[in-house]
Amino acid sequence: MALNFNISEVAAICTGEITQAAETAIEIQTLSFDSRKIVEASHCLFFALVTKRNNGHAYFNEAYAKGVRAFVVSETVNLPQDASVVLVENTLAAAQSLVGFHRNKFSYPVLGITGSNGKTIIKEWLYQVLHSDFKIARSPKSFNSQIGVPLSLSLLSEWNDFAIIEAGISQKSEMQNLSKIIHPTHGLITNIKEAHSSGFANNTEKLEEKLLLFQNCKTIFYCNDDSLVAEKIETSFSDRELISWSVGNVGFLNSIRKKKDGNTTKITAVCKTQKVSIQIPFEDSASVENAIHVWLIALYFGLSAEEIAKNMATLQSIDMRLNIVRGQQ
């Protein structure tokens, strides 16, 4: 069980008003924003989100019919008396407040991942490499938006001792909310490229917004060879523990060399004066970059070079929303 709230606690945390309370107490363990995707209905809290495209208040009857008996709304609704209803000003803000409260129950490391590309692949590869040593909670699929992050954070539990949470943004002012609720102890910036650029004046502005995720991080991981990223991090977070990788002779993992061999790539480097190496079952440059980020973090968290090499040799490809497929010519 991850979440554990009653309706009075929900109202207090979300600064809402209980407009209807069921006689039977409801133990809330899961969240839902979509009446088509309800888990453990009798313990589910349904948030009626209002977006530019849709209004969740049109679906509360459907959620009720599936067994949901706890609702957070921003409009007046009529439900049978065995349902509990909390009225708030903004349902998305309420959901973020609730999971932010939940996240702060835990003191184990929370790694926040942001950047233009590679977030989901790195998160899944980190899980593949680290899961034998840590009990990991992680974002499902590519759940990294204003809605996806609350769902991800709701999965954190006392059973875990490590969490990996993605944070994606498409415009200014979005990261502040995500940073507040994720509250990562460690952060990774993957890269800054052209993806999701329409909401920003330039890459510098986009980078500055993404780095808001790291406001309270004690440790930040990045590529030292990315001059825009490295300069901004080393200027803005000089009082933090900065852990980087580089093809040069600087950084925690340095002197990196790559050699392709068929469909695999062998990567060698130096970590704390020790020569280390891995071989990954991929040859494209994006996969190599993603793998080095994973390698850096695994080394930092104390896995042996031999264990990391063994796990990275069997990395599995991840199905993404956009896939590269081999075609003719």
mmCIF file of C-alpha atoms in Angstrom:
data_model
loop_
_atom_site.group_PDB
_atom_site.id
_atom_site.type_symbol
_atom_site.label_atom_id
_atom_site.label_comp_id
_atom_site.label_asym_id
_atom_site.label_seq_id
_atom_site.Cartn_x
_atom_site.Cartn_y
_atom_site.Cartn_z
ATOM 1 C CA MET A 1 0.000 0.000 0.000
ATOM 2 C CA ALA A 2 1.362 3.436 -0.965
ATOM 3 C CA LEU A 3 -1.194 6.141 -0.139
ATOM 4 C CA ASN A 4 -3.032 6.065 3.165
ATOM 5 C CA PHE A 5 -5.475 8.947 3.674
ATOM 6 C CA ASN A 6 -9.017 9.440 4.908
ATOM 7 C CA ILE A 7 -11.322 12.074 3.462
ATOM 8 C CA SER A 8 -10.738 14.526 6.330
ATOM 9 C CA GLU A 9 -6.990 14.409 5.743
ATOM 10 C CA VAL A 10 -7.520 14.952 2.017
ATOM 11 C CA ALA A 11 -9.643 18.043 2.693
ATOM 12 C CA ALA A 12 -7.091 19.487 5.113
ATOM 13 C CA ILE A 13 -4.067 18.891 2.867
ATOM 14 C CA CYS A 14 -5.846 20.157 -0.255
ATOM 15 C CA THR A 15 -7.368 23.158 1.557
ATOM 16 C CA GLY A 16 -10.808 21.952 0.548
ATOM 17 C CA GLU A 17 -14.288 21.672 2.022
ATOM 18 C CA ILE A 18 -16.067 18.380 2.635
ATOM 19 C CA THR A 19 -19.482 18.940 1.059
ATOM 20 C CA GLN A 20 -20.598 15.357 1.495
ATOM 21 C CA ALA A 21 -19.241 12.612 3.769
ATOM 22 C CA ALA A 22 -20.134 8.937 3.535
ATOM 23 C CA GLU A 23 -21.086 7.227 6.780
ATOM 24 C CA THR A 24 -18.622 4.444 6.080
ATOM 25 C CA ALA A 25 -14.993 5.573 6.288
ATOM 26 C CA ILE A 26 -13.079 5.332 3.016
ATOM 27 C CA GLU A 27 -9.416 4.368 3.145
ATOM 28 C CA ILE A 28 -7.770 6.092 0.172
ATOM 29 C CA GLN A 29 -4.894 4.173 -1.392
ATOM 30 C CA THR A 30 -4.897 5.122 -5.095
ATOM 31 C CA LEU A 31 -5.565 8.164 -7.299
ATOM 32 C CA SER A 32 -7.331 8.479 -10.626
ATOM 33 C CA PHE A 33 -7.772 11.319 -13.100
ATOM 34 C CA ASP A 34 -9.355 9.109 -15.775
ATOM 35 C CA SER A 35 -12.586 7.178 -15.275
ATOM 36 C CA ARG A 36 -11.357 4.612 -17.815
ATOM 37 C CA LYS A 37 -8.292 3.778 -15.721
ATOM 38 C CA ILE A 38 -9.412 3.150 -12.156
ATOM 39 C CA VAL A 39 -7.410 0.913 -9.835
ATOM 40 C CA GLU A 40 -8.855 -0.492 -6.585
ATOM 41 C CA ALA A 41 -12.091 1.452 -7.015
ATOM 42 C CA SER A 42 -13.267 1.123 -3.413
ATOM 43 C CA HIS A 43 -10.008 2.765 -2.218
ATOM 44 C CA CYS A 44 -9.637 5.220 -5.119
ATOM 45 C CA LEU A 45 -9.778 9.025 -4.933
ATOM 46 C CA PHE A 46 -11.057 10.510 -8.217
ATOM 47 C CA PHE A 47 -9.923 14.032 -9.148
ATOM 48 C CA ALA A 48 -12.197 15.789 -11.652
ATOM 49 C CA LEU A 49 -9.592 17.716 -13.647
ATOM 50 C CA VAL A 50 -10.540 20.683 -15.804
ATOM 51 C CA THR A 51 -8.310 21.131 -18.872
ATOM 52 C CA LYS A 52 -8.470 23.026 -22.137
ATOM 53 C CA ARG A 53 -9.765 19.893 -23.858
ATOM 54 C CA ASN A 54 -11.995 18.257 -21.291
ATOM 55 C CA ASN A 55 -13.778 18.487 -17.947
ATOM 56 C CA GLY A 56 -13.498 15.593 -15.522
ATOM 57 C CA HIS A 57 -16.783 16.543 -13.869
ATOM 58 C CA ALA A 58 -18.527 14.961 -16.867
ATOM 59 C CA TYR A 59 -17.218 11.560 -15.796
ATOM 60 C CA PHE A 60 -17.801 11.342 -12.042
ATOM 61 C CA ASN A 61 -20.953 9.245 -12.550
ATOM 62 C CA GLU A 62 -18.944 6.773 -14.618
ATOM 63 C CA ALA A 63 -16.316 6.606 -11.872
ATOM 64 C CA TYR A 64 -19.047 6.097 -9.259
ATOM 65 C CA ALA A 65 -20.563 3.269 -11.316
ATOM 66 C CA LYS A 66 -17.177 1.532 -11.273
ATOM 67 C CA GLY A 67 -17.099 1.631 -7.473
ATOM 68 C CA VAL A 68 -15.322 4.907 -6.642
ATOM 69 C CA ARG A 69 -16.698 6.558 -3.511
ATOM 70 C CA ALA A 70 -14.272 9.449 -2.915
ATOM 71 C CA PHE A 71 -14.097 12.540 -5.129
ATOM 72 C CA VAL A 72 -12.258 15.858 -5.331
ATOM 73 C CA VAL A 73 -14.130 18.416 -7.439
ATOM 74 C CA SER A 74 -14.122 22.122 -8.227
ATOM 75 C CA GLU A 75 -17.795 22.254 -9.295
ATOM 76 C CA THR A 76 -20.976 21.232 -7.509
ATOM 77 C CA VAL A 77 -21.850 17.581 -8.159
ATOM 78 C CA ASN A 78 -24.740 15.326 -7.166
ATOM 79 C CA LEU A 79 -23.761 11.881 -5.929
ATOM 80 C CA PRO A 80 -25.479 9.255 -3.737
ATOM 81 C CA GLN A 81 -24.957 9.612 0.016
ATOM 82 C CA ASP A 82 -22.487 6.733 0.208
ATOM 83 C CA ALA A 83 -19.898 8.927 -1.597
ATOM 84 C CA SER A 84 -17.585 11.505 -0.026
ATOM 85 C CA VAL A 85 -16.874 14.761 -1.864
ATOM 86 C CA VAL A 86 -14.208 17.421 -1.275
ATOM 87 C CA LEU A 87 -14.695 20.781 -3.007
ATOM 88 C CA VAL A 88 -11.507 22.692 -3.910
ATOM 89 C CA GLU A 89 -10.632 25.699 -6.032
ATOM 90 C CA ASN A 90 -8.318 23.821 -8.417
ATOM 91 C CA THR A 91 -8.341 20.021 -8.634
ATOM 92 C CA LEU A 92 -4.899 19.680 -10.259
ATOM 93 C CA ALA A 93 -3.298 21.885 -7.593
ATOM 94 C CA ALA A 94 -5.106 19.825 -4.953
ATOM 95 C CA ALA A 95 -3.757 16.569 -6.388
ATOM 96 C CA GLN A 96 -0.241 17.977 -6.461
ATOM 97 C CA SER A 97 -0.546 19.128 -2.850
ATOM 98 C CA LEU A 98 -1.726 15.698 -1.726
ATOM 99 C CA VAL A 99 1.102 13.763 -3.393
ATOM 100 C CA GLY A 100 3.629 16.377 -2.283
ATOM 101 C CA PHE A 101 2.539 15.698 1.296
ATOM 102 C CA HIS A 102 2.824 11.968 0.626
ATOM 103 C CA ARG A 103 6.299 12.276 -0.910
ATOM 104 C CA ASN A 104 7.604 14.141 2.141
ATOM 105 C CA LYS A 105 6.873 11.131 4.344
ATOM 106 C CA PHE A 106 9.966 9.424 2.923
ATOM 107 C CA SER A 107 13.629 10.197 3.519
ATOM 108 C CA TYR A 108 15.226 7.801 1.027
ATOM 109 C CA PRO A 109 16.971 9.132 -2.123
ATOM 110 C CA VAL A 110 14.663 10.504 -4.808
ATOM 111 C CA LEU A 111 16.341 11.004 -8.182
ATOM 112 C CA GLY A 112 14.629 13.609 -10.360
ATOM 113 C CA ILE A 113 15.360 13.295 -14.085
ATOM 114 C CA THR A 114 14.799 16.097 -16.568
ATOM 115 C CA GLY A 115 16.148 17.116 -19.963
ATOM 116 C CA SER A 116 15.086 17.183 -23.589
ATOM 117 C CA ASN A 117 15.600 13.522 -24.493
ATOM 118 C CA GLY A 118 16.304 10.200 -22.841
ATOM 119 C CA LYS A 119 14.430 10.605 -19.545
ATOM 120 C CA THR A 120 12.285 7.479 -19.781
ATOM 121 C CA ILE A 121 15.001 5.254 -21.227
ATOM 122 C CA ILE A 122 17.492 6.309 -18.538
ATOM 123 C CA LYS A 123 14.891 5.755 -15.812
ATOM 124 C CA GLU A 124 14.130 2.238 -17.069
ATOM 125 C CA TRP A 125 17.799 1.358 -17.610
ATOM 126 C CA LEU A 126 18.627 2.598 -14.111
ATOM 127 C CA TYR A 127 15.946 0.270 -12.815
ATOM 128 C CA GLN A 128 17.431 -2.628 -14.791
ATOM 129 C CA VAL A 129 20.902 -1.912 -13.390
ATOM 130 C CA LEU A 130 19.976 -0.987 -9.785
ATOM 131 C CA HIS A 131 16.955 -3.119 -8.916
ATOM 132 C CA SER A 132 19.012 -5.953 -7.381
ATOM 133 C CA ASP A 133 20.487 -3.501 -4.851
ATOM 134 C CA PHE A 134 17.560 -1.128 -4.265
ATOM 135 C CA LYS A 135 13.786 -1.436 -3.878
ATOM 136 C CA ILE A 136 12.885 1.156 -6.494
ATOM 137 C CA ALA A 137 9.706 3.159 -7.036
ATOM 138 C CA ARG A 138 9.644 4.802 -10.455
ATOM 139 C CA SER A 139 7.461 6.770 -12.836
ATOM 140 C CA PRO A 140 5.303 4.461 -14.978
ATOM 141 C CA LYS A 141 5.977 4.726 -18.708
ATOM 142 C CA SER A 142 6.517 8.424 -19.576
ATOM 143 C CA PHE A 143 4.431 9.842 -16.718
ATOM 144 C CA ASN A 144 6.351 13.110 -16.350
ATOM 145 C CA SER A 145 3.756 15.861 -16.848
ATOM 146 C CA GLN A 146 1.773 18.013 -14.418
ATOM 147 C CA ILE A 147 -0.683 15.101 -14.228
ATOM 148 C CA GLY A 148 1.764 12.225 -14.686
ATOM 149 C CA VAL A 149 4.096 13.251 -11.848
ATOM 150 C CA PRO A 150 1.361 13.113 -9.157
ATOM 151 C CA LEU A 151 0.455 9.600 -10.314
ATOM 152 C CA SER A 152 4.131 8.629 -10.160
ATOM 153 C CA LEU A 153 4.630 10.040 -6.667
ATOM 154 C CA SER A 154 1.518 8.269 -5.387
ATOM 155 C CA LEU A 155 3.416 4.978 -5.887
ATOM 156 C CA LEU A 156 6.111 5.795 -3.313
ATOM 157 C CA SER A 157 5.859 3.593 -0.234
ATOM 158 C CA GLU A 158 7.672 2.563 2.919
ATOM 159 C CA TRP A 159 8.693 -0.629 1.113
ATOM 160 C CA ASN A 160 10.972 1.378 -1.201
ATOM 161 C CA ASP A 161 14.435 2.696 -0.464
ATOM 162 C CA PHE A 162 14.992 4.573 -3.738
ATOM 163 C CA ALA A 163 12.776 6.473 -6.200
ATOM 164 C CA ILE A 164 13.279 7.656 -9.783
ATOM 165 C CA ILE A 165 10.846 10.319 -10.987
ATOM 166 C CA GLU A 166 10.772 11.979 -14.418
ATOM 167 C CA ALA A 167 9.856 15.639 -14.856
ATOM 168 C CA GLY A 168 8.926 16.958 -18.293
ATOM 169 C CA ILE A 169 7.855 20.474 -19.207
ATOM 170 C CA SER A 170 6.763 22.233 -22.384
ATOM 171 C CA GLN A 171 6.668 25.871 -21.264
ATOM 172 C CA LYS A 172 7.805 28.304 -18.594
ATOM 173 C CA SER A 173 6.331 28.216 -15.071
ATOM 174 C CA GLU A 174 5.688 24.455 -15.139
ATOM 175 C CA MET A 175 8.807 23.139 -13.381
ATOM 176 C CA GLN A 176 8.303 25.094 -10.163
ATOM 177 C CA ASN A 177 5.200 23.022 -9.345
ATOM 178 C CA LEU A 178 6.917 19.737 -10.175
ATOM 179 C CA SER A 179 10.047 20.619 -8.213
ATOM 180 C CA LYS A 180 7.987 21.411 -5.140
ATOM 181 C CA ILE A 181 6.195 18.058 -5.087
ATOM 182 C CA ILE A 182 9.033 15.786 -6.298
ATOM 183 C CA HIS A 183 11.510 17.482 -3.962
ATOM 184 C CA PRO A 184 14.400 15.394 -5.336
ATOM 185 C CA THR A 185 17.498 14.753 -3.272
ATOM 186 C CA HIS A 186 19.488 13.959 -6.426
ATOM 187 C CA GLY A 187 19.037 15.276 -9.955
ATOM 188 C CA LEU A 188 20.049 14.337 -13.503
ATOM 189 C CA ILE A 189 19.890 16.629 -16.525
ATOM 190 C CA THR A 190 20.118 14.419 -19.620
ATOM 191 C CA ASN A 191 20.718 17.064 -22.301
ATOM 192 C CA ILE A 192 19.218 20.174 -23.857
ATOM 193 C CA LYS A 193 18.138 19.694 -27.457
ATOM 194 C CA GLU A 194 15.385 20.888 -29.763
ATOM 195 C CA ALA A 195 12.602 18.653 -28.413
ATOM 196 C CA HIS A 196 9.735 20.584 -26.737
ATOM 197 C CA SER A 197 11.237 23.962 -27.673
ATOM 198 C CA SER A 198 8.123 25.791 -28.862
ATOM 199 C CA GLY A 199 7.303 27.105 -25.387
ATOM 200 C CA PHE A 200 10.720 28.716 -24.866
ATOM 201 C CA ALA A 201 12.581 31.636 -26.426
ATOM 202 C CA ASN A 202 15.815 29.617 -26.720
ATOM 203 C CA ASN A 203 17.716 26.690 -25.221
ATOM 204 C CA THR A 204 19.143 28.828 -22.422
ATOM 205 C CA GLU A 205 15.661 29.755 -21.227
ATOM 206 C CA LYS A 206 14.571 26.113 -21.499
ATOM 207 C CA LEU A 207 17.606 24.947 -19.504
ATOM 208 C CA GLU A 208 17.002 27.511 -16.768
ATOM 209 C CA GLU A 209 13.412 26.325 -16.393
ATOM 210 C CA LYS A 210 14.415 22.657 -16.254
ATOM 211 C CA LEU A 211 17.109 23.329 -13.662
ATOM 212 C CA LEU A 212 14.442 24.609 -11.264
ATOM 213 C CA LEU A 213 13.898 20.925 -10.516
ATOM 214 C CA PHE A 214 17.239 20.904 -8.681
ATOM 215 C CA GLN A 215 16.577 23.777 -6.263
ATOM 216 C CA ASN A 216 16.834 21.502 -3.219
ATOM 217 C CA CYS A 217 19.047 18.744 -4.604
ATOM 218 C CA LYS A 218 22.240 17.929 -2.763
ATOM 219 C CA THR A 219 23.767 16.087 -5.761
ATOM 220 C CA ILE A 220 23.475 16.816 -9.492
ATOM 221 C CA PHE A 221 24.559 14.527 -12.360
ATOM 222 C CA TYR A 222 25.352 15.868 -15.841
ATOM 223 C CA CYS A 223 27.631 15.636 -18.875
ATOM 224 C CA ASN A 224 30.611 17.980 -18.546
ATOM 225 C CA ASP A 225 31.086 17.994 -22.333
ATOM 226 C CA ASP A 226 27.764 19.795 -22.837
ATOM 227 C CA SER A 227 29.112 23.322 -22.413
ATOM 228 C CA LEU A 228 25.723 25.031 -22.036
ATOM 229 C CA VAL A 229 24.576 22.596 -19.342
ATOM 230 C CA ALA A 230 27.920 22.368 -17.531
ATOM 231 C CA GLU A 231 28.495 26.111 -17.333
ATOM 232 C CA LYS A 232 24.990 26.804 -16.031
ATOM 233 C CA ILE A 233 25.120 24.040 -13.415
ATOM 234 C CA GLU A 234 28.603 24.897 -12.202
ATOM 235 C CA THR A 235 27.615 28.562 -11.881
ATOM 236 C CA SER A 236 24.178 28.107 -10.316
ATOM 237 C CA PHE A 237 24.897 25.099 -8.076
ATOM 238 C CA SER A 238 28.499 25.585 -7.011
ATOM 239 C CA ASP A 239 27.543 24.739 -3.409
ATOM 240 C CA ARG A 240 26.222 21.269 -4.350
ATOM 241 C CA GLU A 241 27.897 17.951 -5.031
ATOM 242 C CA LEU A 242 28.416 17.985 -8.805
ATOM 243 C CA ILE A 243 28.991 14.583 -10.413
ATOM 244 C CA SER A 244 29.790 14.634 -14.129
ATOM 245 C CA TRP A 245 31.197 12.534 -16.955
ATOM 246 C CA SER A 246 33.474 13.611 -19.782
ATOM 247 C CA VAL A 247 35.607 12.414 -22.683
ATOM 248 C CA GLY A 248 38.267 14.719 -21.229
ATOM 249 C CA ASN A 249 40.136 14.268 -17.969
ATOM 250 C CA VAL A 250 37.600 16.032 -15.733
ATOM 251 C CA GLY A 251 34.645 14.636 -13.822
ATOM 252 C CA PHE A 252 33.765 11.678 -11.632
ATOM 253 C CA LEU A 253 33.787 9.449 -14.749
ATOM 254 C CA ASN A 254 36.303 10.689 -17.311
ATOM 255 C CA SER A 255 38.570 9.859 -20.238
ATOM 256 C CA ILE A 256 35.628 8.115 -21.898
ATOM 257 C CA ARG A 257 36.327 6.193 -25.089
ATOM 258 C CA LYS A 258 33.753 4.418 -27.275
ATOM 259 C CA LYS A 259 34.316 1.602 -29.765
ATOM 260 C CA LYS A 260 31.537 0.095 -31.867
ATOM 261 C CA ASP A 261 31.598 -3.630 -32.563
ATOM 262 C CA GLY A 262 28.707 -4.768 -34.715
ATOM 263 C CA ASN A 263 25.500 -4.030 -32.800
ATOM 264 C CA THR A 264 27.322 -3.372 -29.530
ATOM 265 C CA THR A 265 29.473 -0.585 -28.149
ATOM 266 C CA LYS A 266 32.352 -0.967 -25.719
ATOM 267 C CA ILE A 267 32.894 2.071 -23.497
ATOM 268 C CA THR A 268 35.976 2.566 -21.334
ATOM 269 C CA ALA A 269 36.665 5.293 -18.771
ATOM 270 C CA VAL A 270 38.444 6.215 -15.565
ATOM 271 C CA CYS A 271 36.613 6.518 -12.230
ATOM 272 C CA LYS A 272 38.631 7.603 -9.203
ATOM 273 C CA THR A 273 41.874 6.607 -10.984
ATOM 274 C CA GLN A 274 40.462 3.121 -11.671
ATOM 275 C CA LYS A 275 39.984 1.968 -15.253
ATOM 276 C CA VAL A 276 36.435 0.722 -15.830
ATOM 277 C CA SER A 277 34.538 -0.538 -18.859
ATOM 278 C CA ILE A 278 31.099 -1.643 -20.006
ATOM 279 C CA GLN A 279 29.661 -3.097 -23.185
ATOM 280 C CA ILE A 280 26.093 -2.277 -24.185
ATOM 281 C CA PRO A 281 23.925 -3.990 -26.827
ATOM 282 C CA PHE A 282 23.387 -0.736 -28.741
ATOM 283 C CA GLU A 283 25.420 1.264 -31.239
ATOM 284 C CA ASP A 284 23.540 4.543 -31.771
ATOM 285 C CA SER A 285 24.876 7.722 -30.199
ATOM 286 C CA ALA A 286 21.703 8.446 -28.177
ATOM 287 C CA SER A 287 21.823 5.031 -26.499
ATOM 288 C CA VAL A 288 25.519 5.458 -25.739
ATOM 289 C CA GLU A 289 24.859 8.836 -24.093
ATOM 290 C CA ASN A 290 21.950 7.428 -22.087
ATOM 291 C CA ALA A 291 24.026 4.448 -20.976
ATOM 292 C CA ILE A 292 26.864 6.650 -19.740
ATOM 293 C CA HIS A 293 24.408 8.623 -17.580
ATOM 294 C CA VAL A 294 23.227 5.319 -16.090
ATOM 295 C CA TRP A 295 26.824 4.141 -15.600
ATOM 296 C CA LEU A 296 27.731 7.385 -13.816
ATOM 297 C CA ILE A 297 24.835 7.134 -11.367
ATOM 298 C CA ALA A 298 25.345 3.421 -10.668
ATOM 299 C CA LEU A 299 29.019 4.021 -9.866
ATOM 300 C CA TYR A 300 28.131 6.950 -7.617
ATOM 301 C CA PHE A 301 25.653 4.856 -5.615
ATOM 302 C CA GLY A 302 28.291 2.257 -4.900
ATOM 303 C CA LEU A 303 27.644 -0.647 -7.239
ATOM 304 C CA SER A 304 30.823 -2.486 -8.173
ATOM 305 C CA ALA A 305 32.256 -1.945 -11.628
ATOM 306 C CA GLU A 306 31.850 -5.685 -12.292
ATOM 307 C CA GLU A 307 28.176 -5.771 -11.287
ATOM 308 C CA ILE A 308 27.410 -2.708 -13.401
ATOM 309 C CA ALA A 309 29.183 -4.166 -16.428
ATOM 310 C CA LYS A 310 27.229 -7.414 -16.070
ATOM 311 C CA ASN A 311 23.869 -5.616 -15.856
ATOM 312 C CA MET A 312 24.564 -3.151 -18.670
ATOM 313 C CA ALA A 313 25.532 -5.925 -21.060
ATOM 314 C CA THR A 314 21.904 -7.082 -20.967
ATOM 315 C CA LEU A 315 20.091 -3.732 -21.154
ATOM 316 C CA GLN A 316 16.690 -4.070 -22.801
ATOM 317 C CA SER A 317 15.307 -1.634 -25.359
ATOM 318 C CA ILE A 318 12.334 0.456 -24.223
ATOM 319 C CA ASP A 319 9.185 1.019 -26.282
ATOM 320 C CA MET A 320 8.638 4.764 -26.612
ATOM 321 C CA ARG A 321 5.928 7.008 -28.016
ATOM 322 C CA LEU A 322 8.345 7.669 -30.884
ATOM 323 C CA ASN A 323 10.240 4.612 -32.087
ATOM 324 C CA ILE A 324 13.129 4.190 -34.494
ATOM 325 C CA VAL A 325 12.598 1.210 -36.798
ATOM 326 C CA ARG A 326 14.969 -0.167 -39.396
ATOM 327 C CA GLY A 327 13.658 0.369 -42.921
ATOM 328 C CA GLN A 328 14.810 -0.241 -46.472
ATOM 329 C CA GLN A 329 17.540 2.152 -47.684
#
